[in-house]
Amino acid sequence: AQTVTQSQPEMSVQEAETVTLSCTYDTSESDYYLFWYKQPPSRQMILVIRQEAYKQQNATENRFSVNFQKAAKSFSLKISDSQLGDAAMYFCCTYSGGGADGLTFGKGTHLIIQP
Amino acid sequence: DAGITQSPRYKITETGRQVTLMCHQTWSHSYMFWYRQDLGHGLRLIYYSAAADITDKGEVPDGYVVSRSKTENFPLTLESATRSQTSVYFCASSGGSYNEQFFGPGTRLTVL
């Protein structure tokens, strides 16, 4: 079984600043994927970024980047130049397939953007 | 419109009643999923389907039934609703087991 831990229930950052959301996970699988999903007040789940575990290079999507530390089983999300529209719940997820399909979610981090 | 839709968006029912939540996707994705979202738990997988007529249990399947006779539809039925099934339910689809999952808008279900 996989587990995902997000140790920060809530984070606050000033607009235009940088914030890092933490995530650790545990899996016995050798091949897996990691995701960050964003859930704004509209409730819609939106993919922010994904990382294949076999890739050493950290994924980047515009202002969003990850720090993937495979040995430490850590997958943090960095948001640069925070914008008001970034305010949302952020969920860290793992996926390993292999008959146990479906994402395993952390409990989420509520990100507040201070204007 | 293309995408993934869920109906109804909101539902109030009573304990013991049968409720069916609908999910429809237009991408012909092979994989479809049902999750529930509760405060303090994030999202948890209820059931998933790798193709039409193939379904399997997730983390929290008790009290739920699914079917998938057509690729595009994946209904979730609560055979006898209980208060503990009050939740927000999300359907998702994916083109492959390791691909991004696309989520529907969710159904907020209240069981009185």
mmCIF file of C-alpha atoms in Angstrom:
data_model
loop_
_atom_site.group_PDB
_atom_site.id
_atom_site.type_symbol
_atom_site.label_atom_id
_atom_site.label_comp_id
_atom_site.label_asym_id
_atom_site.label_seq_id
_atom_site.Cartn_x
_atom_site.Cartn_y
_atom_site.Cartn_z
ATOM 1 C CA ALA A 1 0.000 0.000 0.000
ATOM 2 C CA GLN A 2 1.077 3.523 -0.691
ATOM 3 C CA THR A 3 0.822 6.441 1.692
ATOM 4 C CA VAL A 4 1.204 10.161 1.084
ATOM 5 C CA THR A 5 1.837 12.674 3.859
ATOM 6 C CA GLN A 6 1.386 16.407 3.572
ATOM 7 C CA SER A 7 2.524 17.842 6.877
ATOM 8 C CA GLN A 8 1.308 21.402 6.284
ATOM 9 C CA PRO A 9 -2.483 21.677 6.594
ATOM 10 C CA GLU A 10 -2.279 25.377 5.708
ATOM 11 C CA MET A 11 0.306 27.735 4.266
ATOM 12 C CA SER A 12 0.219 31.467 3.687
ATOM 13 C CA VAL A 13 2.373 33.525 1.312
ATOM 14 C CA GLN A 14 2.489 37.099 0.135
ATOM 15 C CA GLU A 15 1.594 37.763 -3.468
ATOM 16 C CA ALA A 16 4.682 37.624 -5.752
ATOM 17 C CA GLU A 17 6.663 35.620 -3.174
ATOM 18 C CA THR A 18 7.774 31.996 -3.390
ATOM 19 C CA VAL A 19 6.269 29.167 -1.365
ATOM 20 C CA THR A 20 7.138 25.487 -1.033
ATOM 21 C CA LEU A 21 4.599 22.805 -0.178
ATOM 22 C CA SER A 22 5.957 19.615 1.353
ATOM 23 C CA CYS A 23 5.061 16.032 0.531
ATOM 24 C CA THR A 24 6.528 12.703 1.537
ATOM 25 C CA TYR A 25 5.344 9.330 0.366
ATOM 26 C CA ASP A 26 5.932 5.681 0.896
ATOM 27 C CA THR A 27 5.708 2.972 -1.725
ATOM 28 C CA SER A 28 7.229 -0.440 -2.294
ATOM 29 C CA GLU A 29 6.915 -0.090 -6.048
ATOM 30 C CA SER A 30 9.971 0.659 -8.163
ATOM 31 C CA ASP A 31 8.026 2.325 -10.952
ATOM 32 C CA TYR A 32 5.587 5.046 -10.012
ATOM 33 C CA TYR A 33 4.436 8.525 -10.818
ATOM 34 C CA LEU A 34 3.917 11.575 -8.641
ATOM 35 C CA PHE A 35 1.455 14.393 -9.162
ATOM 36 C CA TRP A 36 0.372 17.665 -7.663
ATOM 37 C CA TYR A 37 -3.281 18.558 -8.157
ATOM 38 C CA LYS A 38 -4.853 21.898 -7.355
ATOM 39 C CA GLN A 39 -8.430 22.303 -6.132
ATOM 40 C CA PRO A 40 -9.689 25.907 -6.136
ATOM 41 C CA PRO A 41 -12.953 26.909 -4.436
ATOM 42 C CA SER A 42 -14.798 25.808 -7.591
ATOM 43 C CA ARG A 43 -13.966 22.251 -6.469
ATOM 44 C CA GLN A 44 -12.528 21.312 -9.870
ATOM 45 C CA MET A 45 -9.396 19.147 -9.659
ATOM 46 C CA ILE A 46 -6.636 20.509 -11.903
ATOM 47 C CA LEU A 47 -3.297 18.865 -12.615
ATOM 48 C CA VAL A 48 -0.410 21.176 -11.751
ATOM 49 C CA ILE A 49 2.623 19.021 -12.443
ATOM 50 C CA ARG A 50 3.714 15.398 -12.754
ATOM 51 C CA GLN A 51 6.980 13.566 -12.231
ATOM 52 C CA GLU A 52 8.006 10.126 -13.403
ATOM 53 C CA ALA A 53 10.013 8.401 -10.687
ATOM 54 C CA TYR A 54 12.562 7.054 -13.168
ATOM 55 C CA LYS A 55 13.468 10.571 -14.279
ATOM 56 C CA GLN A 56 16.147 12.311 -12.258
ATOM 57 C CA GLN A 57 15.392 15.749 -13.662
ATOM 58 C CA ASN A 58 12.864 17.726 -11.663
ATOM 59 C CA ALA A 59 9.688 18.637 -13.534
ATOM 60 C CA THR A 60 8.877 22.279 -14.231
ATOM 61 C CA GLU A 61 5.713 23.927 -15.509
ATOM 62 C CA ASN A 62 6.044 27.697 -15.784
ATOM 63 C CA ARG A 63 5.991 29.053 -12.190
ATOM 64 C CA PHE A 64 5.614 25.571 -10.713
ATOM 65 C CA SER A 65 8.511 23.237 -10.082
ATOM 66 C CA VAL A 66 9.192 20.213 -7.937
ATOM 67 C CA ASN A 67 12.079 19.040 -5.818
ATOM 68 C CA PHE A 68 12.019 15.262 -6.200
ATOM 69 C CA GLN A 69 14.275 13.389 -3.792
ATOM 70 C CA LYS A 70 13.726 9.725 -4.601
ATOM 71 C CA ALA A 71 15.899 8.258 -1.860
ATOM 72 C CA ALA A 72 14.182 10.414 0.750
ATOM 73 C CA LYS A 73 10.749 9.800 -0.850
ATOM 74 C CA SER A 74 10.119 13.514 -0.901
ATOM 75 C CA PHE A 75 8.229 15.474 -3.566
ATOM 76 C CA SER A 76 7.843 19.146 -2.725
ATOM 77 C CA LEU A 77 6.138 21.755 -4.897
ATOM 78 C CA LYS A 78 7.593 25.224 -5.324
ATOM 79 C CA ILE A 79 5.391 28.048 -6.552
ATOM 80 C CA SER A 80 7.290 31.119 -7.692
ATOM 81 C CA ASP A 81 5.836 34.607 -8.074
ATOM 82 C CA SER A 82 2.644 33.582 -6.259
ATOM 83 C CA GLN A 83 -0.568 34.971 -7.690
ATOM 84 C CA LEU A 84 -4.021 35.395 -6.185
ATOM 85 C CA GLY A 85 -5.289 32.696 -8.530
ATOM 86 C CA ASP A 86 -2.945 30.198 -6.906
ATOM 87 C CA ALA A 87 -5.092 30.174 -3.777
ATOM 88 C CA ALA A 88 -6.445 26.622 -3.489
ATOM 89 C CA MET A 89 -6.075 23.232 -1.851
ATOM 90 C CA TYR A 90 -3.051 21.399 -3.180
ATOM 91 C CA PHE A 91 -2.921 17.622 -3.164
ATOM 92 C CA CYS A 92 0.154 15.480 -3.571
ATOM 93 C CA CYS A 93 -0.573 12.095 -5.170
ATOM 94 C CA THR A 94 1.200 8.923 -6.149
ATOM 95 C CA TYR A 95 0.334 6.333 -8.748
ATOM 96 C CA SER A 96 2.002 2.967 -9.246
ATOM 97 C CA GLY A 97 -0.507 0.888 -11.196
ATOM 98 C CA GLY A 98 0.325 -2.793 -11.072
ATOM 99 C CA GLY A 99 -3.215 -3.857 -10.293
ATOM 100 C CA ALA A 100 -3.838 -1.209 -7.654
ATOM 101 C CA ASP A 101 -4.928 1.462 -10.049
ATOM 102 C CA GLY A 102 -5.995 4.870 -8.892
ATOM 103 C CA LEU A 103 -4.256 7.777 -7.271
ATOM 104 C CA THR A 104 -3.284 7.795 -3.607
ATOM 105 C CA PHE A 105 -3.842 11.295 -2.233
ATOM 106 C CA GLY A 106 -2.395 13.191 0.668
ATOM 107 C CA LYS A 107 -4.781 15.137 2.870
ATOM 108 C CA GLY A 108 -3.971 18.408 1.176
ATOM 109 C CA THR A 109 -2.450 21.797 1.957
ATOM 110 C CA HIS A 110 -4.619 24.887 1.932
ATOM 111 C CA LEU A 111 -2.637 27.697 0.305
ATOM 112 C CA ILE A 112 -3.597 31.270 1.137
ATOM 113 C CA ILE A 113 -2.263 34.140 -0.943
ATOM 114 C CA GLN A 114 -2.003 37.455 0.911
ATOM 115 C CA PRO A 115 -2.418 40.493 -1.390
ATOM 116 C CA ASP B 1 -19.384 19.250 -25.132
ATOM 117 C CA ALA B 2 -16.206 17.231 -24.863
ATOM 118 C CA GLY B 3 -14.936 16.320 -21.440
ATOM 119 C CA ILE B 4 -16.121 14.544 -18.356
ATOM 120 C CA THR B 5 -19.452 15.310 -16.744
ATOM 121 C CA GLN B 6 -21.209 14.198 -13.603
ATOM 122 C CA SER B 7 -24.866 14.281 -12.676
ATOM 123 C CA PRO B 8 -26.482 15.343 -10.546
ATOM 124 C CA ARG B 9 -24.202 18.041 -9.149
ATOM 125 C CA TYR B 10 -26.065 18.061 -5.847
ATOM 126 C CA LYS B 11 -28.226 15.373 -4.283
ATOM 127 C CA ILE B 12 -30.022 15.053 -0.981
ATOM 128 C CA THR B 13 -31.424 11.675 -0.045
ATOM 129 C CA GLU B 14 -32.529 9.721 2.987
ATOM 130 C CA THR B 15 -30.945 6.815 4.783
ATOM 131 C CA GLY B 16 -31.777 3.511 3.145
ATOM 132 C CA ARG B 17 -32.582 4.869 -0.301
ATOM 133 C CA GLN B 18 -30.785 3.804 -3.447
ATOM 134 C CA VAL B 19 -28.866 6.543 -5.234
ATOM 135 C CA THR B 20 -27.044 6.458 -8.560
ATOM 136 C CA LEU B 21 -24.421 8.994 -9.511
ATOM 137 C CA MET B 22 -23.697 9.295 -13.200
ATOM 138 C CA CYS B 23 -20.389 9.878 -14.943
ATOM 139 C CA HIS B 24 -19.895 10.372 -18.666
ATOM 140 C CA GLN B 25 -16.726 11.081 -20.653
ATOM 141 C CA THR B 26 -16.342 11.864 -24.338
ATOM 142 C CA TRP B 27 -12.644 11.066 -24.809
ATOM 143 C CA SER B 28 -13.058 7.273 -25.110
ATOM 144 C CA HIS B 29 -10.628 6.908 -22.227
ATOM 145 C CA SER B 30 -10.084 3.316 -21.162
ATOM 146 C CA TYR B 31 -9.724 4.024 -17.470
ATOM 147 C CA MET B 32 -12.380 5.508 -15.217
ATOM 148 C CA PHE B 33 -12.366 6.058 -11.479
ATOM 149 C CA TRP B 34 -14.629 7.025 -8.601
ATOM 150 C CA TYR B 35 -13.266 8.880 -5.580
ATOM 151 C CA ARG B 36 -14.861 10.354 -2.512
ATOM 152 C CA GLN B 37 -13.593 13.466 -0.785
ATOM 153 C CA ASP B 38 -14.102 13.981 2.928
ATOM 154 C CA LEU B 39 -12.629 16.583 5.240
ATOM 155 C CA GLY B 40 -9.378 15.332 6.713
ATOM 156 C CA HIS B 41 -9.023 12.461 4.226
ATOM 157 C CA GLY B 42 -8.215 13.989 0.870
ATOM 158 C CA LEU B 43 -9.632 11.848 -1.938
ATOM 159 C CA ARG B 44 -9.996 8.110 -1.615
ATOM 160 C CA LEU B 45 -10.542 5.608 -4.409
ATOM 161 C CA ILE B 46 -13.855 3.738 -4.323
ATOM 162 C CA TYR B 47 -13.804 1.746 -7.575
ATOM 163 C CA TYR B 48 -12.034 1.853 -10.872
ATOM 164 C CA SER B 49 -12.427 0.371 -14.320
ATOM 165 C CA ALA B 50 -9.705 -0.418 -16.836
ATOM 166 C CA ALA B 51 -12.163 -1.002 -19.700
ATOM 167 C CA ALA B 52 -15.802 -1.744 -20.403
ATOM 168 C CA ASP B 53 -17.011 -4.687 -18.314
ATOM 169 C CA ILE B 54 -13.848 -4.630 -16.171
ATOM 170 C CA THR B 55 -14.142 -3.109 -12.714
ATOM 171 C CA ASP B 56 -12.237 -3.503 -9.476
ATOM 172 C CA LYS B 57 -12.366 -2.301 -5.896
ATOM 173 C CA GLY B 58 -10.380 0.572 -4.529
ATOM 174 C CA GLU B 59 -9.636 1.594 -0.965
ATOM 175 C CA VAL B 60 -13.228 2.180 0.248
ATOM 176 C CA PRO B 61 -15.670 0.061 -1.826
ATOM 177 C CA ASP B 62 -18.117 -1.066 0.886
ATOM 178 C CA GLY B 63 -21.693 0.062 0.241
ATOM 179 C CA TYR B 64 -21.066 0.939 -3.408
ATOM 180 C CA VAL B 65 -21.701 -0.833 -6.695
ATOM 181 C CA VAL B 66 -20.413 0.099 -10.140
ATOM 182 C CA SER B 67 -20.969 -1.057 -13.681
ATOM 183 C CA ARG B 68 -19.448 -0.209 -17.007
ATOM 184 C CA SER B 69 -21.371 -1.554 -19.963
ATOM 185 C CA LYS B 70 -20.150 1.265 -22.229
ATOM 186 C CA THR B 71 -16.706 2.839 -22.368
ATOM 187 C CA GLU B 72 -18.056 6.351 -21.861
ATOM 188 C CA ASN B 73 -20.259 5.740 -18.808
ATOM 189 C CA PHE B 74 -19.353 4.674 -15.295
ATOM 190 C CA PRO B 75 -22.291 4.964 -12.861
ATOM 191 C CA LEU B 76 -21.827 4.609 -9.117
ATOM 192 C CA THR B 77 -24.723 3.244 -7.073
ATOM 193 C CA LEU B 78 -25.263 3.431 -3.348
ATOM 194 C CA GLU B 79 -27.617 0.515 -2.804
ATOM 195 C CA SER B 80 -28.786 1.619 0.649
ATOM 196 C CA ALA B 81 -27.429 5.032 1.515
ATOM 197 C CA THR B 82 -26.018 5.702 4.978
ATOM 198 C CA ARG B 83 -25.091 8.993 6.646
ATOM 199 C CA SER B 84 -21.425 8.028 6.478
ATOM 200 C CA GLN B 85 -21.717 8.198 2.691
ATOM 201 C CA THR B 86 -22.356 11.942 2.836
ATOM 202 C CA SER B 87 -19.435 13.232 0.787
ATOM 203 C CA VAL B 88 -18.311 14.843 -2.444
ATOM 204 C CA TYR B 89 -17.892 12.255 -5.187
ATOM 205 C CA PHE B 90 -15.497 12.712 -8.076
ATOM 206 C CA CYS B 91 -15.351 10.738 -11.255
ATOM 207 C CA ALA B 92 -12.140 10.734 -13.286
ATOM 208 C CA SER B 93 -10.904 9.245 -16.527
ATOM 209 C CA SER B 94 -7.526 8.505 -18.036
ATOM 210 C CA GLY B 95 -6.240 7.375 -21.402
ATOM 211 C CA GLY B 96 -3.740 5.007 -19.855
ATOM 212 C CA SER B 97 -2.866 3.664 -16.461
ATOM 213 C CA TYR B 98 0.054 6.075 -16.048
ATOM 214 C CA ASN B 99 -1.562 9.025 -17.743
ATOM 215 C CA GLU B 100 -3.004 12.135 -16.179
ATOM 216 C CA GLN B 101 -6.443 11.646 -14.691
ATOM 217 C CA PHE B 102 -9.077 14.182 -15.703
ATOM 218 C CA PHE B 103 -11.688 14.883 -13.081
ATOM 219 C CA GLY B 104 -15.349 15.708 -13.356
ATOM 220 C CA PRO B 105 -16.848 18.637 -11.421
ATOM 221 C CA GLY B 106 -17.977 16.454 -8.519
ATOM 222 C CA THR B 107 -21.319 15.554 -6.953
ATOM 223 C CA ARG B 108 -22.113 16.707 -3.448
ATOM 224 C CA LEU B 109 -24.257 14.008 -1.823
ATOM 225 C CA THR B 110 -26.017 14.508 1.489
ATOM 226 C CA VAL B 111 -27.640 11.555 3.231
ATOM 227 C CA LEU B 112 -30.109 12.568 5.937
#
